Structure formats: structure tokens, C-alpha cells
Short mmCIF file of C-alpha atoms in Angstrom, two decimals:
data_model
loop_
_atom_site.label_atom_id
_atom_site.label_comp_id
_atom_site.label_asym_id
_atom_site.label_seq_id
_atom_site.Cartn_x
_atom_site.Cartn_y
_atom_site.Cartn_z
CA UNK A 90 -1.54 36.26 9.33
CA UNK A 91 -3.91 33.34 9.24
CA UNK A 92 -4.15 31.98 12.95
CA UNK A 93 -5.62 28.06 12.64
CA UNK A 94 -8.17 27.01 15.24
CA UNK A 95 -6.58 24.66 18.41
CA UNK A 96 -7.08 21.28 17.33
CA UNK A 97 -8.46 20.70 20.74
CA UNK A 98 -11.61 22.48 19.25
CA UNK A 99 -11.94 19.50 17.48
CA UNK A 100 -13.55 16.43 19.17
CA UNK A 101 -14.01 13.76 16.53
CA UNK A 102 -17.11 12.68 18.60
CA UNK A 103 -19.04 16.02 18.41
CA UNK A 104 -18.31 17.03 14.82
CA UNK A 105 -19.19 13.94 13.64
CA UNK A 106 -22.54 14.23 15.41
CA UNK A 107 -22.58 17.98 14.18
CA UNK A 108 -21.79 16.36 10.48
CA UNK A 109 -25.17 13.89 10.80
CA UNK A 110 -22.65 10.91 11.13
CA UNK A 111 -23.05 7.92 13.02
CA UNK A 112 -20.04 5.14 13.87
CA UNK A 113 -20.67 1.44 12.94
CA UNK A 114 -21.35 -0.22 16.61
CA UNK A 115 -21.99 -2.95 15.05
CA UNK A 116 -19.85 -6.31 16.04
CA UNK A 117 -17.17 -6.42 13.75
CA UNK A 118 -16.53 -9.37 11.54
CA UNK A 119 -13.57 -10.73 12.89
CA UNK A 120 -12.85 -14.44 12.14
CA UNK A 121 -9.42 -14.52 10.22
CA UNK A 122 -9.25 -10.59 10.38
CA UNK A 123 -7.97 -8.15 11.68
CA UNK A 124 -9.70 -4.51 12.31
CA UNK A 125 -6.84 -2.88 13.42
CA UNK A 126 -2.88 -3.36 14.45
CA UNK A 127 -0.61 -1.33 15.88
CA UNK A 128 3.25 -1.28 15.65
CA UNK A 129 5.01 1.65 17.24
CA UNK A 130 3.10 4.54 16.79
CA UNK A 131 1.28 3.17 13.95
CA UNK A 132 -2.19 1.98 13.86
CA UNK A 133 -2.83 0.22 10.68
CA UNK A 134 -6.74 -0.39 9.48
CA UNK A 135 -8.20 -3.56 6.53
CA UNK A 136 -9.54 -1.68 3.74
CA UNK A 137 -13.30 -0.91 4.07
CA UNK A 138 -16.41 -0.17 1.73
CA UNK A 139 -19.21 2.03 2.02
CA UNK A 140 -21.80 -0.40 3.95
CA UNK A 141 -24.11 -0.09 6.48
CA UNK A 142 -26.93 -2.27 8.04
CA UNK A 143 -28.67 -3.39 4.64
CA UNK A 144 -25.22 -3.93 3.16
CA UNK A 145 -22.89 -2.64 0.48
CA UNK A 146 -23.53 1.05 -1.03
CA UNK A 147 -22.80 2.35 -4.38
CA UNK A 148 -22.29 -0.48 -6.27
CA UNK A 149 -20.60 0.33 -9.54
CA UNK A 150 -17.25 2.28 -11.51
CA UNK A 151 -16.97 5.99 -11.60
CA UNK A 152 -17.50 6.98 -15.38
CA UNK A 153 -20.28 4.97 -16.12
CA UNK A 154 -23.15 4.23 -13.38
CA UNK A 155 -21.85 6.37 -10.69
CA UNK A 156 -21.30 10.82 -10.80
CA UNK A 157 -18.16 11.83 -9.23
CA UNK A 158 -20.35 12.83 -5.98
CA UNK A 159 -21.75 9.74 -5.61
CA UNK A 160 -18.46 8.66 -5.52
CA UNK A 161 -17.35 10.91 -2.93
CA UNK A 162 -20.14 10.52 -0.62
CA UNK A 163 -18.94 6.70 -1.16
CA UNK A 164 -15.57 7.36 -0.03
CA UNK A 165 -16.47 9.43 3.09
CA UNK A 166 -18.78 6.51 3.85
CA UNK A 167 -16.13 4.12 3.26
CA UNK A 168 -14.11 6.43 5.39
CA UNK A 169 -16.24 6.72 8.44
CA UNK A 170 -15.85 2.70 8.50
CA UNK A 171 -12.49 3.04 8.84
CA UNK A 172 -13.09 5.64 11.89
CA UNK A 173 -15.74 2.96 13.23
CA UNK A 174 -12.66 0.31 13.35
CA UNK A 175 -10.76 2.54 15.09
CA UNK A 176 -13.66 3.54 17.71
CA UNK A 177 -13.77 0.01 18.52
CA UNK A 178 -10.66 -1.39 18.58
CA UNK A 179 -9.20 1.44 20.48
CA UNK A 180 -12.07 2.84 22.35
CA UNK A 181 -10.71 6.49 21.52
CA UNK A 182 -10.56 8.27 18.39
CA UNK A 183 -8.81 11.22 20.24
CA UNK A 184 -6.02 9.33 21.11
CA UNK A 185 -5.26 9.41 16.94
CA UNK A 186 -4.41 11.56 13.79
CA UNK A 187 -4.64 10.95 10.92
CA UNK A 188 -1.26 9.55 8.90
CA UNK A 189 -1.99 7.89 5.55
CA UNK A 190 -4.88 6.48 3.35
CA UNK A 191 -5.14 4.83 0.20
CA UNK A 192 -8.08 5.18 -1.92
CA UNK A 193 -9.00 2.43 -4.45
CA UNK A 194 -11.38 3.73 -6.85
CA UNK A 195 -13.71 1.43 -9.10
CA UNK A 196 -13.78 3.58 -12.54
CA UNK A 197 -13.80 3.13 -16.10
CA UNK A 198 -10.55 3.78 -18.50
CA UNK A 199 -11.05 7.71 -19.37
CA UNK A 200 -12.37 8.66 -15.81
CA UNK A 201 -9.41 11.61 -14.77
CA UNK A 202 -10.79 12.57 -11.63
CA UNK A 203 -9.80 9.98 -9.11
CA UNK A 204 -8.52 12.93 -7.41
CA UNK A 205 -11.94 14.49 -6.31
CA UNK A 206 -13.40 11.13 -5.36
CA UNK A 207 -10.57 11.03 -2.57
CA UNK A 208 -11.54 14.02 -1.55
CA UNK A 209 -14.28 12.53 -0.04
CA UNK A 210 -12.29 10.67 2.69
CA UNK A 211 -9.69 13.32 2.52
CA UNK A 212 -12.37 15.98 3.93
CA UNK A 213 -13.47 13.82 5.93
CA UNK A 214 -10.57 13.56 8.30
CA UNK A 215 -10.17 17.11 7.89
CA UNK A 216 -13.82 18.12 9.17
CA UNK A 217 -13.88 15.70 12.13
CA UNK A 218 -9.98 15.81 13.43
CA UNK A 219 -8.96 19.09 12.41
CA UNK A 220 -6.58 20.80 10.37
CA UNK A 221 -3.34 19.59 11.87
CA UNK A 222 -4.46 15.98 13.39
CA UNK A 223 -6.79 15.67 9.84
CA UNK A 224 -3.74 16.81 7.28
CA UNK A 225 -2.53 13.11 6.46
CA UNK A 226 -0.38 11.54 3.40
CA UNK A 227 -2.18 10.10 0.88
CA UNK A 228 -2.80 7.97 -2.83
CA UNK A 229 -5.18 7.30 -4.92
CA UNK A 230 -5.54 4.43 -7.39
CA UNK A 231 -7.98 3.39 -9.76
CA UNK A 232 -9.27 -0.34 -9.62
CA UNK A 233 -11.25 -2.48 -12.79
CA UNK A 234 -13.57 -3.80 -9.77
CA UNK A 235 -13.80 -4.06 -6.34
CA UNK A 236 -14.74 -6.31 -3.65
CA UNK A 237 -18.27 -6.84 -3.96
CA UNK A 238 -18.78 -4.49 -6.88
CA UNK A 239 -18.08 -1.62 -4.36
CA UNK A 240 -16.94 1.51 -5.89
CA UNK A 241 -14.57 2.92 -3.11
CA UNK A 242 -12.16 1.13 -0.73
CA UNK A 243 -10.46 3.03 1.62
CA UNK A 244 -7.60 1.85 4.00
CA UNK A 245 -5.56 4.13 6.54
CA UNK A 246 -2.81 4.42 8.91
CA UNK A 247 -3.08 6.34 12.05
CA UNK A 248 -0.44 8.02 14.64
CA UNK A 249 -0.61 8.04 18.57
CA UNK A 250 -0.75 11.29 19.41
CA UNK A 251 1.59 11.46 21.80
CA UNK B 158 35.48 -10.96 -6.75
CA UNK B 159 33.62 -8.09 -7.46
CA UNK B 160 33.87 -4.72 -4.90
CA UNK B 161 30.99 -2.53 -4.69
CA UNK B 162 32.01 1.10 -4.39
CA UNK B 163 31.58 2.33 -1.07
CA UNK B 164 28.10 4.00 -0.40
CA UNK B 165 29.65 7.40 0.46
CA UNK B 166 30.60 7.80 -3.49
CA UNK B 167 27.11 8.50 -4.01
CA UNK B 168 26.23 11.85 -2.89
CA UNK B 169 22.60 12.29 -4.18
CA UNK B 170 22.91 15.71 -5.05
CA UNK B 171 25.89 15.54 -7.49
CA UNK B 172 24.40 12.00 -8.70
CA UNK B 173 20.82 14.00 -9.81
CA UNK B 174 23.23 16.85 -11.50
CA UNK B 175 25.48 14.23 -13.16
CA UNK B 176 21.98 12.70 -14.22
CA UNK B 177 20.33 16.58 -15.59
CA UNK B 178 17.77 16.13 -13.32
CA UNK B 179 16.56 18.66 -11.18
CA UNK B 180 14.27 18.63 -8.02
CA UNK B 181 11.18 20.37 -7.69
CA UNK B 182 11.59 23.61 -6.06
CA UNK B 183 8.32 25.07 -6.39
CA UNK B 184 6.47 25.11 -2.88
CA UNK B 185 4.20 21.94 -2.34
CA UNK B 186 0.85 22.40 -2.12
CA UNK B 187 -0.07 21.33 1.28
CA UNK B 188 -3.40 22.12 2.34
CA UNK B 189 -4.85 18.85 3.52
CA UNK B 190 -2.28 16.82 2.79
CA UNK B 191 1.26 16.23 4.19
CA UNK B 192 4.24 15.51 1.56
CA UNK B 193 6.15 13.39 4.22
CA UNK B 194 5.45 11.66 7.32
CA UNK B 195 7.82 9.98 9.72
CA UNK B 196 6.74 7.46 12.21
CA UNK B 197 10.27 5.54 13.65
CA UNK B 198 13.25 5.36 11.47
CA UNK B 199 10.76 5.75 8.39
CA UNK B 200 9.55 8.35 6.29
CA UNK B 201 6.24 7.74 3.68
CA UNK B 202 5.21 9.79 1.06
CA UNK B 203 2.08 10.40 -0.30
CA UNK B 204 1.80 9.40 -4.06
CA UNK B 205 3.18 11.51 -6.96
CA UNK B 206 2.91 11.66 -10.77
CA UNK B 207 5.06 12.77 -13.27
CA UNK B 208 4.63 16.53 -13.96
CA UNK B 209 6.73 19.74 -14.15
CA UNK B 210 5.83 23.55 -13.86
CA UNK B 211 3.65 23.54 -17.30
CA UNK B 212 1.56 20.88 -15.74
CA UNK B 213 1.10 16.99 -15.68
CA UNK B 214 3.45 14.77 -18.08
CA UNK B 215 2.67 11.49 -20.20
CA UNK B 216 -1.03 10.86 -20.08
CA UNK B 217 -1.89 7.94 -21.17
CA UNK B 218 -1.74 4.40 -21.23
CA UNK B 219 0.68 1.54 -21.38
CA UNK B 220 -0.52 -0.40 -24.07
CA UNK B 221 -2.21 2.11 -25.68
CA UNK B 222 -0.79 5.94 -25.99
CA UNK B 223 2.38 5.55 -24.68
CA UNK B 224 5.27 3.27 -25.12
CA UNK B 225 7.85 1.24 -22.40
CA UNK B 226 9.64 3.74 -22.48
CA UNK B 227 7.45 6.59 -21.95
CA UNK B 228 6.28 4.81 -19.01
CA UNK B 229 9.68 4.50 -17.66
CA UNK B 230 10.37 8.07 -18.41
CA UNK B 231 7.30 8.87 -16.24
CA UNK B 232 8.19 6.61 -13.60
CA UNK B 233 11.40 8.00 -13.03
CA UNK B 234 9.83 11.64 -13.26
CA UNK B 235 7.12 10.77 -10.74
CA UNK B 236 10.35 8.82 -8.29
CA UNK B 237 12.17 12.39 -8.62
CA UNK B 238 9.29 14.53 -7.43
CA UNK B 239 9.13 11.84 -4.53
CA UNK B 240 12.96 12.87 -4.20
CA UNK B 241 11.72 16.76 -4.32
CA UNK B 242 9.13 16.19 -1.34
CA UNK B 243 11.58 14.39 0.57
CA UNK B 244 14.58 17.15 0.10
CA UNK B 245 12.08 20.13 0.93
CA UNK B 246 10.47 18.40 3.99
CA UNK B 247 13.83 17.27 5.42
CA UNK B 248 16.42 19.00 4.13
CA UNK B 249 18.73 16.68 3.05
CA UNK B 250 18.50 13.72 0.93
CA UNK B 251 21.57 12.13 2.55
CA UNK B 252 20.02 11.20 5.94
CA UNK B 253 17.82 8.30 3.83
CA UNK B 254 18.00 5.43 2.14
CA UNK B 255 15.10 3.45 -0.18
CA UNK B 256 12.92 1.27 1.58
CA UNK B 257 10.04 0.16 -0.26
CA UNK B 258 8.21 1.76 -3.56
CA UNK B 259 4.57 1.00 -4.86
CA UNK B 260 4.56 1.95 -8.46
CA UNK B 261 1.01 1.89 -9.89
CA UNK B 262 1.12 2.16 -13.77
CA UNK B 263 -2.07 3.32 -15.79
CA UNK B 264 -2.16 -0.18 -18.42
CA UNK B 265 -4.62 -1.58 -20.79
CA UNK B 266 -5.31 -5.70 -19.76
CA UNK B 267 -3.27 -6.83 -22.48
CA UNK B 268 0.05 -5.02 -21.24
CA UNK B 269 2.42 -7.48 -19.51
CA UNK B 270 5.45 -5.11 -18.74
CA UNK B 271 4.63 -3.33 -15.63
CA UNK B 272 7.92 -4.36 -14.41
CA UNK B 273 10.09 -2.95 -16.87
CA UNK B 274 8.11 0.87 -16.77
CA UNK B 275 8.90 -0.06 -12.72
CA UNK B 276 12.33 -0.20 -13.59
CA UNK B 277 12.30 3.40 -14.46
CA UNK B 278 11.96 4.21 -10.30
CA UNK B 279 14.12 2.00 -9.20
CA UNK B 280 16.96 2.53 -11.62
CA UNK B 281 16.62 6.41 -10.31
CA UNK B 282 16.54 5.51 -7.04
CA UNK B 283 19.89 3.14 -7.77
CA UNK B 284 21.40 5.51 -9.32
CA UNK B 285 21.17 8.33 -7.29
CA UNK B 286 21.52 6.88 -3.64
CA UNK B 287 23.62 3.63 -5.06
CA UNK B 288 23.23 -0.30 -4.88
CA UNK B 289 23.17 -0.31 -1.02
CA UNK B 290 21.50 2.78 0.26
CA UNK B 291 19.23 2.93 -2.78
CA UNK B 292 17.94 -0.36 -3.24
CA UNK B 293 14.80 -1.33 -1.74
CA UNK B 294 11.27 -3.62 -1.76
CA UNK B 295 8.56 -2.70 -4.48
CA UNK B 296 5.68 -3.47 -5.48
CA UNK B 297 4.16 -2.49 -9.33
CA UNK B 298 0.18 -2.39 -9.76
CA UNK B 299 -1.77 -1.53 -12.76
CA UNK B 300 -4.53 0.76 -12.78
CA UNK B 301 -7.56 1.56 -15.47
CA UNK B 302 -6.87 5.25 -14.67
CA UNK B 303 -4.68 7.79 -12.84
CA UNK B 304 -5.05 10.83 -11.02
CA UNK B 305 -5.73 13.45 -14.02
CA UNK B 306 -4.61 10.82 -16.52
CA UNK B 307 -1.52 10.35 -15.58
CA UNK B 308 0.27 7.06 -16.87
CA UNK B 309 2.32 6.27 -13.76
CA UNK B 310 2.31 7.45 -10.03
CA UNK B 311 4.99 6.21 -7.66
CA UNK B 312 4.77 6.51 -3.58
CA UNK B 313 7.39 5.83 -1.29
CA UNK B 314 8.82 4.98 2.07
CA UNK B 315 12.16 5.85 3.25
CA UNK B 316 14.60 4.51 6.29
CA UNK B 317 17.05 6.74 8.02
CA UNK B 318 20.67 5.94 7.57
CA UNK B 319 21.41 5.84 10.94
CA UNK C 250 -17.02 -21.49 25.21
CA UNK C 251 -14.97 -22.45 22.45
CA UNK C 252 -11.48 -23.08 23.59
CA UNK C 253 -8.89 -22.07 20.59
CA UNK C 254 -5.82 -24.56 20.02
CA UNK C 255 -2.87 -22.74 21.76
CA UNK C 256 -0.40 -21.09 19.10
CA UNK C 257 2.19 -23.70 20.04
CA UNK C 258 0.46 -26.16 18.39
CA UNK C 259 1.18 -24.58 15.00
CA UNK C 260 4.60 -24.74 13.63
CA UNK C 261 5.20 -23.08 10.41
CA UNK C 262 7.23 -25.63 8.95
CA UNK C 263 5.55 -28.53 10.08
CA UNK C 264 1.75 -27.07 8.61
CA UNK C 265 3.20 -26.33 5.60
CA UNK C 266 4.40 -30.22 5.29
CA UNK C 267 0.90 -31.44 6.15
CA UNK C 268 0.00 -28.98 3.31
CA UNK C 269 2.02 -30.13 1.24
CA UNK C 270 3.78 -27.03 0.09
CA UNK C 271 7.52 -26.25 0.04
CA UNK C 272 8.80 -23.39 0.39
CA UNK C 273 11.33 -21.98 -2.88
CA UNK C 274 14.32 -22.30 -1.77
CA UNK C 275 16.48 -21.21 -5.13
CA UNK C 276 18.43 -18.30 -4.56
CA UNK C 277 16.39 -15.48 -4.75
CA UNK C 278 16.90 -12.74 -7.69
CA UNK C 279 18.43 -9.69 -5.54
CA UNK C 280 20.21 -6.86 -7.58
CA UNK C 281 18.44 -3.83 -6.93
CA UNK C 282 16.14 -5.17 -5.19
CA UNK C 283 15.49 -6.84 -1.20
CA UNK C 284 13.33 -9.34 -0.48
CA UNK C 285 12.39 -8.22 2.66
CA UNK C 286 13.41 -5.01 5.50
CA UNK C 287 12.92 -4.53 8.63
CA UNK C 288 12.04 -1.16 10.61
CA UNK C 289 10.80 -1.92 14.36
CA UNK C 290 9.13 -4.78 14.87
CA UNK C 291 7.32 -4.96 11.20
CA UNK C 292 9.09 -6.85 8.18
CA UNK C 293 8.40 -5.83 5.25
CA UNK C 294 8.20 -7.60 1.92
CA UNK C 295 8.56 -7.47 -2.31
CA UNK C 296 5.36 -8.15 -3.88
CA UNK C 297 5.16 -11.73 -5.23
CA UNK C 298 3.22 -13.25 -7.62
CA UNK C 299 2.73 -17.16 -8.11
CA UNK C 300 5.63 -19.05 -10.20
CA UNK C 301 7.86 -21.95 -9.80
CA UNK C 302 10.88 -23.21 -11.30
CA UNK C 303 9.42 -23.23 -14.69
CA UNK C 304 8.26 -19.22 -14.47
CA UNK C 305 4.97 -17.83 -13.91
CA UNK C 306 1.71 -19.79 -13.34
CA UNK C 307 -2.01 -18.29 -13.67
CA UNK C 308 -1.48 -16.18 -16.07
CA UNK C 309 -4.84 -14.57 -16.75
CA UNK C 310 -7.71 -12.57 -15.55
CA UNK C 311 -10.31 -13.68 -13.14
CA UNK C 312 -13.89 -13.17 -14.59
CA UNK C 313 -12.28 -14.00 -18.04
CA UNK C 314 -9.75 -16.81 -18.68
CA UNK C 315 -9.40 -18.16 -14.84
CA UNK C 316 -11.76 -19.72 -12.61
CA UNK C 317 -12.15 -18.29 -8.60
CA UNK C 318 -10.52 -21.71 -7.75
CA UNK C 319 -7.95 -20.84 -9.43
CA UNK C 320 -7.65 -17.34 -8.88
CA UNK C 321 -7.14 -18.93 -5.15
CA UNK C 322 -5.04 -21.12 -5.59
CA UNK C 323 -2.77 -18.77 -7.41
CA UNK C 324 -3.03 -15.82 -3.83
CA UNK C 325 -2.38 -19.08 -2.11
CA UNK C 326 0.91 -19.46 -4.21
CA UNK C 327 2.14 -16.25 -4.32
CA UNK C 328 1.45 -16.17 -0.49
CA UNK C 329 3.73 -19.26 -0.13
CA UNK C 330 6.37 -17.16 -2.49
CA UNK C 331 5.93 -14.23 0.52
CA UNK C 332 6.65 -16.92 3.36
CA UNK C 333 9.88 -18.23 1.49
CA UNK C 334 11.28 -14.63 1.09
CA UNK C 335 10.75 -14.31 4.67
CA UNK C 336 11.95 -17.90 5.63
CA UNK C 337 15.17 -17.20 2.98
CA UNK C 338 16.02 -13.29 4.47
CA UNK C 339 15.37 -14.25 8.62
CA UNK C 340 15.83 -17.68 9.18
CA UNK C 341 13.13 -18.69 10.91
CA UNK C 342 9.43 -18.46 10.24
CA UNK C 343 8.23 -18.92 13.87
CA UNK C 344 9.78 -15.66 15.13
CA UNK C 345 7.24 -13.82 12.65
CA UNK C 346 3.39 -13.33 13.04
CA UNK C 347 0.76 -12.01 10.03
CA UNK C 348 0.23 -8.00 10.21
CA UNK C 349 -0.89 -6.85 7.10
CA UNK C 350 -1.27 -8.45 3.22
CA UNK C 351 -2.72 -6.48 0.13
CA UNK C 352 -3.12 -8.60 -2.46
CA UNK C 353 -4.14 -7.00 -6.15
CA UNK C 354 -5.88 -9.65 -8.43
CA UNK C 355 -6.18 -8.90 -12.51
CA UNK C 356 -9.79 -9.00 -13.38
CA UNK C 357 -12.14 -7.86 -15.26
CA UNK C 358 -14.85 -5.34 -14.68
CA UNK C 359 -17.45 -7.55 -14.12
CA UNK C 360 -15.83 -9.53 -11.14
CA UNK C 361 -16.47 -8.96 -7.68
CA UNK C 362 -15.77 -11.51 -6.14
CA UNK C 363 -12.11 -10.52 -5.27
CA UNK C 364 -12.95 -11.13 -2.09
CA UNK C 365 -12.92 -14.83 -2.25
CA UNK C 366 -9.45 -14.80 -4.48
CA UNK C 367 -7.97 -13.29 -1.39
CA UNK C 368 -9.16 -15.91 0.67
CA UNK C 369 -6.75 -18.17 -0.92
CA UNK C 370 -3.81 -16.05 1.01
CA UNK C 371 -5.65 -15.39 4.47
CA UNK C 372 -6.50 -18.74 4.31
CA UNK C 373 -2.80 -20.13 4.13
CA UNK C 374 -1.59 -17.63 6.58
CA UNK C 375 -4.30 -18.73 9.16
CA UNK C 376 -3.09 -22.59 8.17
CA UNK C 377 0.15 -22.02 8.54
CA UNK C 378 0.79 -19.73 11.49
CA UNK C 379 -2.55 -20.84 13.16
CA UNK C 380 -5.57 -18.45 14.14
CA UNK C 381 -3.83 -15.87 16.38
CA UNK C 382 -0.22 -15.31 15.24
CA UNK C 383 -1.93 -15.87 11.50
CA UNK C 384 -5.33 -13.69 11.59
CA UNK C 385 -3.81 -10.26 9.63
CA UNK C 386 -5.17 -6.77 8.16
CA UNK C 387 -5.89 -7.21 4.60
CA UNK C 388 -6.75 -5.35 1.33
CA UNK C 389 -8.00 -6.45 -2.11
CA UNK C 390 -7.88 -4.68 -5.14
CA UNK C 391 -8.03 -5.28 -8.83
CA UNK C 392 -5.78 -4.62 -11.61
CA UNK C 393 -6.41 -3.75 -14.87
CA UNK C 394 -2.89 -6.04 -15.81
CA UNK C 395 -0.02 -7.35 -13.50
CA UNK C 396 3.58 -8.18 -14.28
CA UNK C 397 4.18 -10.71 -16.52
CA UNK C 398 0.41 -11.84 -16.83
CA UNK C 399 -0.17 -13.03 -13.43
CA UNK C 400 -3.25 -13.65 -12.02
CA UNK C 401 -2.68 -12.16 -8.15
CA UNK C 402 0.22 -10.43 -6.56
CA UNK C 403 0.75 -11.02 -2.99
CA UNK C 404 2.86 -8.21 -0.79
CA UNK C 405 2.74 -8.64 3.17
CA UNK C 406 4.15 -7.20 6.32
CA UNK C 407 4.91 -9.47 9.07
CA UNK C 408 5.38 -8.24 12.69
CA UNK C 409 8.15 -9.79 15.02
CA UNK C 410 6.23 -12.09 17.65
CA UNK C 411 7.86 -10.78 21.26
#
């Protein structure tokens, strides 16, 4: 019998430091937007890109100028974004597990594996919440373009988690 | 004047066997992912194609490899393994009614029907639950690519009855 | 210190006068579908796309046959298409605040400036519902095709003021 580790083992702010990974502190664009919103239990995110200071990462579609693990570093990228909305909008990532994202991929006509560029955000959540609060719903879609020329956008929903 | 028939005349289960459609009894893969998640009175699923036990069904493209009605073949495959995760994570299909569906269709740019290989979810859904408990909100995208080539993959949200 | 105008100031129905928009008020097309549900506080709505009486408008992609003006002004239509489902199901625009839009624009590979074609929506909402009750989550995304031709589709959740 498998036994899975306590997800109190888990503190999103150590593995991410033990994963190399730093949260956006930056001041978020607000203006029109929002970062995050809650309703319920929910916690709804925007969609975000892989960015950081110098500005957008991975340009490009999946199938033509980008591998498939370019494309997943993108999406974990675009991922930890998401994490960095919640981090300052909430002031507490372990107050949250994951509950849904939605993957938008930027890829040409006969790319197939959508699937292992999601990944990328997928393991993501996994690695830093932990197998129960990381395990989340999720879809992936393929997109002709995206904002910017950005070849990931990611967008999630989160659950208190109590 | 014209009388619905009362909701209770649709019992899911005999509606799929009137319909020779069977749910998906195989055990989900689960891993990372969740089939179902339920936050209030509603219930989300994460996104499913159209595939059975030998493996995915209807690659392709509208427009291109496959016809209308392929596509709305697949669409109403990928709506009944929706209808599979929801039965084996809950138990019963009778404690929910349709909500909302997001039906992303794989399409080349000159393909103009989304709507109609939509209709192949939703007519599923109407038929199995009936007009009031199974009609709902949707939305239909197209994509340049699915998930392993499949043509259409349909998520979902569901509202308990009561 | 900037002082923002109070939320009061903004009625719904009197901003979209001064716009110069009306809302649709033909009966909407229901069958198997709803315009809009409710779970909690959040209403949920159909995806819309820009048409009026005479049937769709902006038929096209952005980057190829349509312009980022009018790419705009067609999010900014189907937007106003969201706000009359919600006006025609509730009754009453002012009990509702923005929560959420995705918006999916048809373009082609080359275009990246979705961004500014989802303006046209966020930038309605804000005018409409004024910069608090209107600022909103939001996602962009291309498609390779959407029903019918259109240029943007426009689906949004709204989240009960009090």
C-alpha cells in the first residue's frame, strides 16, 4: 500500500525556493483589471503569459519555432504568474489548492501534443502544493495566436482550503 | 398550449440505454488530475475528447478530414464521457442538471459551423436529462489542434437539483 | 491623491444612452438553451457574438479581412449582446457587477494584438458599470474559426453586487 506524504509537508513557499523559483513582486498592472476574485470558495485568476522583468518569453506556436519543452517551461512560467497573483492578492498561497486551469496553447495545425505542454503548469501545482492540494481539473486548448505572440496562457481557479 | 413532460420522465440512465449509449466504466486515470470538482451547488469537469477502450476517436478537422456530422458524433461522444466522469465520481447522474458547456472544436478558418458540431453535446445532454434539467449555457470555440488530434473536446459544469 | 467618481454616479442604463447603444431587446432564442444561470452570487452567461436584427456583423478574421478597430468594435458589440441577456433574464443591470469575461477573437497566426480587440469589451464594461463595479478578470484567446464567421465571441460572468 502506497502511503502519500501529508500535504502539510508541502509549503508552497519552500518548494518553490527548493525548485529555483521566484514570485513576481512586482506591482501588478491593475487599471481596468482584475488579478484575482473570489466568490464562495472560489478564487478566480486573468489569464497570464510567461513574462518577467524584460517582458514576454517564448514568443511563438508549438510546431514550428518552439520544441514541446520550450513550451512547457513556458507554461510553468506562465503558471508561476498565476501563483504570483495569488501571493499578492491574498497574501497566502497556503490558504489555497489548486481547482481548475485552462491552458491556451499557441501551435500550428498538426501539433498533437497540447497535452505535454500542460503538463508544464500541471506539474507545477503538483511539485509546489502537493499531491492532494496540487491534483486540480483541467483543459487544454490550442490557440492560432496569442496575446502578444505568447505561446502559453494559463488561467486558474483556486479553493479555500477550509 | 404546449405541456412539457414533467422532468421526472427522464431518468438518465434508461434515456442513455434507450439512446445505445453506454458510460465509460473503465477506471479514470487520475494521477494529477481530478475528473470532478464541486465548489457550492456546482460540479466542473475537466475537458474530455471523444475516445473508447481502443483509443481516441475522429481525428481530424472540421473542414478538412471530417464532416458535420462526424464532428457532432464526436461531440456527443466526448459530452458522454463527461456523463461517465460525473456518474463514477458521484454516483448518480440524477442529483444534476446541465449548467454550462464549452465545446472547443478542432476547425480549419474557413469552417463556419461550429454551432451545429455543438449541437451534438447539447442534443445529448437534452436528451438524456430533458428540456428543463438538461438545458444549459454554452459556449463553442475553435481550435488549430486538439489534445492528440482529437476533433472536438467538450468540458462541463453541472448544478445540483436541489 | 486621485479621488475616483463614487459608483453611484454610474447607472447602467443611463451610460449606455450617453453611449449610444441599446440594448436587444427581441425575444431571445431559448430552446435548449439559457441565456444566463445563476449559482451563488455569480451569473453566468451564453457566449455571444456581435449581430443585430439583420444577423451577424464582423464576419472575418483579424490580421486578415478586419481591421483592430473593428475587431473592437465588434468585442464591444458582442459585450453589449452579454449585458442585454443579463438585462432580459434579471431585470435589472445595477444589481450586477463585472467578474470575469473571456473573449476568443478569430485571427490569424500572425496577430497578436488580441489584446487590444479585447479592449473593446473591458472597455464598455468599465463605461458602463464605472471603474469599480466594472474592472473584471479577463482572458483572450484566438480561434482558428467561430460560429457563423464572427469576428469575437464574448462570454462573461457577472457577480451579484451585495
Amino acid at each position: 500500500m502506497s502511503i502519500q506524504p501529508p500535504n502539510e509537508v508541502f509549503d508552497p513557499y519552500e518548494r518553490l525556493e527548493a525548485l529555483g523559483l521566484k514570485l513576481d513582486t512586482r506591482k501588478l498592472r491593475a487599471e481596468w483589471f482584475h488579478a484575482t476574485r473570489r466568490s464562495g470558495d472560489l478564487l478566480f485568476t486573468s489569464g497570464q503569459v510567461a513574462h518577467n522583468a524584460s517582458g514576454p518569453l517564448y514568443r511563438g506556436r508549438l510546431g514550428a519555432e518552439l520544441t514541446v519543452e520550450q513550451g512547457q517551461e513556458s507554461a510553468q512560467l506562465a503558471m508561476l504568474n498565476v501563483l504570483s497573483l495569488v501571493h499578492q492578492s491574498t497574501g497566502d498561497l497556503r490558504l489555497w489548492r489548486a481547482f481548475k486551469i485552462s491552458v491556451a496553447v499557441s501551435a500550428t495545425p498538426d501539433f498533437a501534443e497540447i497535452g505535454e505542454v500542460v503538463n508544464g503548469a500541471s506539474l507545477l501545482l503538483v511539485n509546489v502544493f502537493g499531491p492532494i492540494f496540487g491534483a486540480h481539473l483541467r483543459t487544454g486548448h490550442s490557440n492560432v495566436a496569442l496575446a502578444g505572440g505568447s505561446a502559453v496562457e494559463v488561467e486558474a481557479i483556486f479553493q479555500a482550503r477550509n
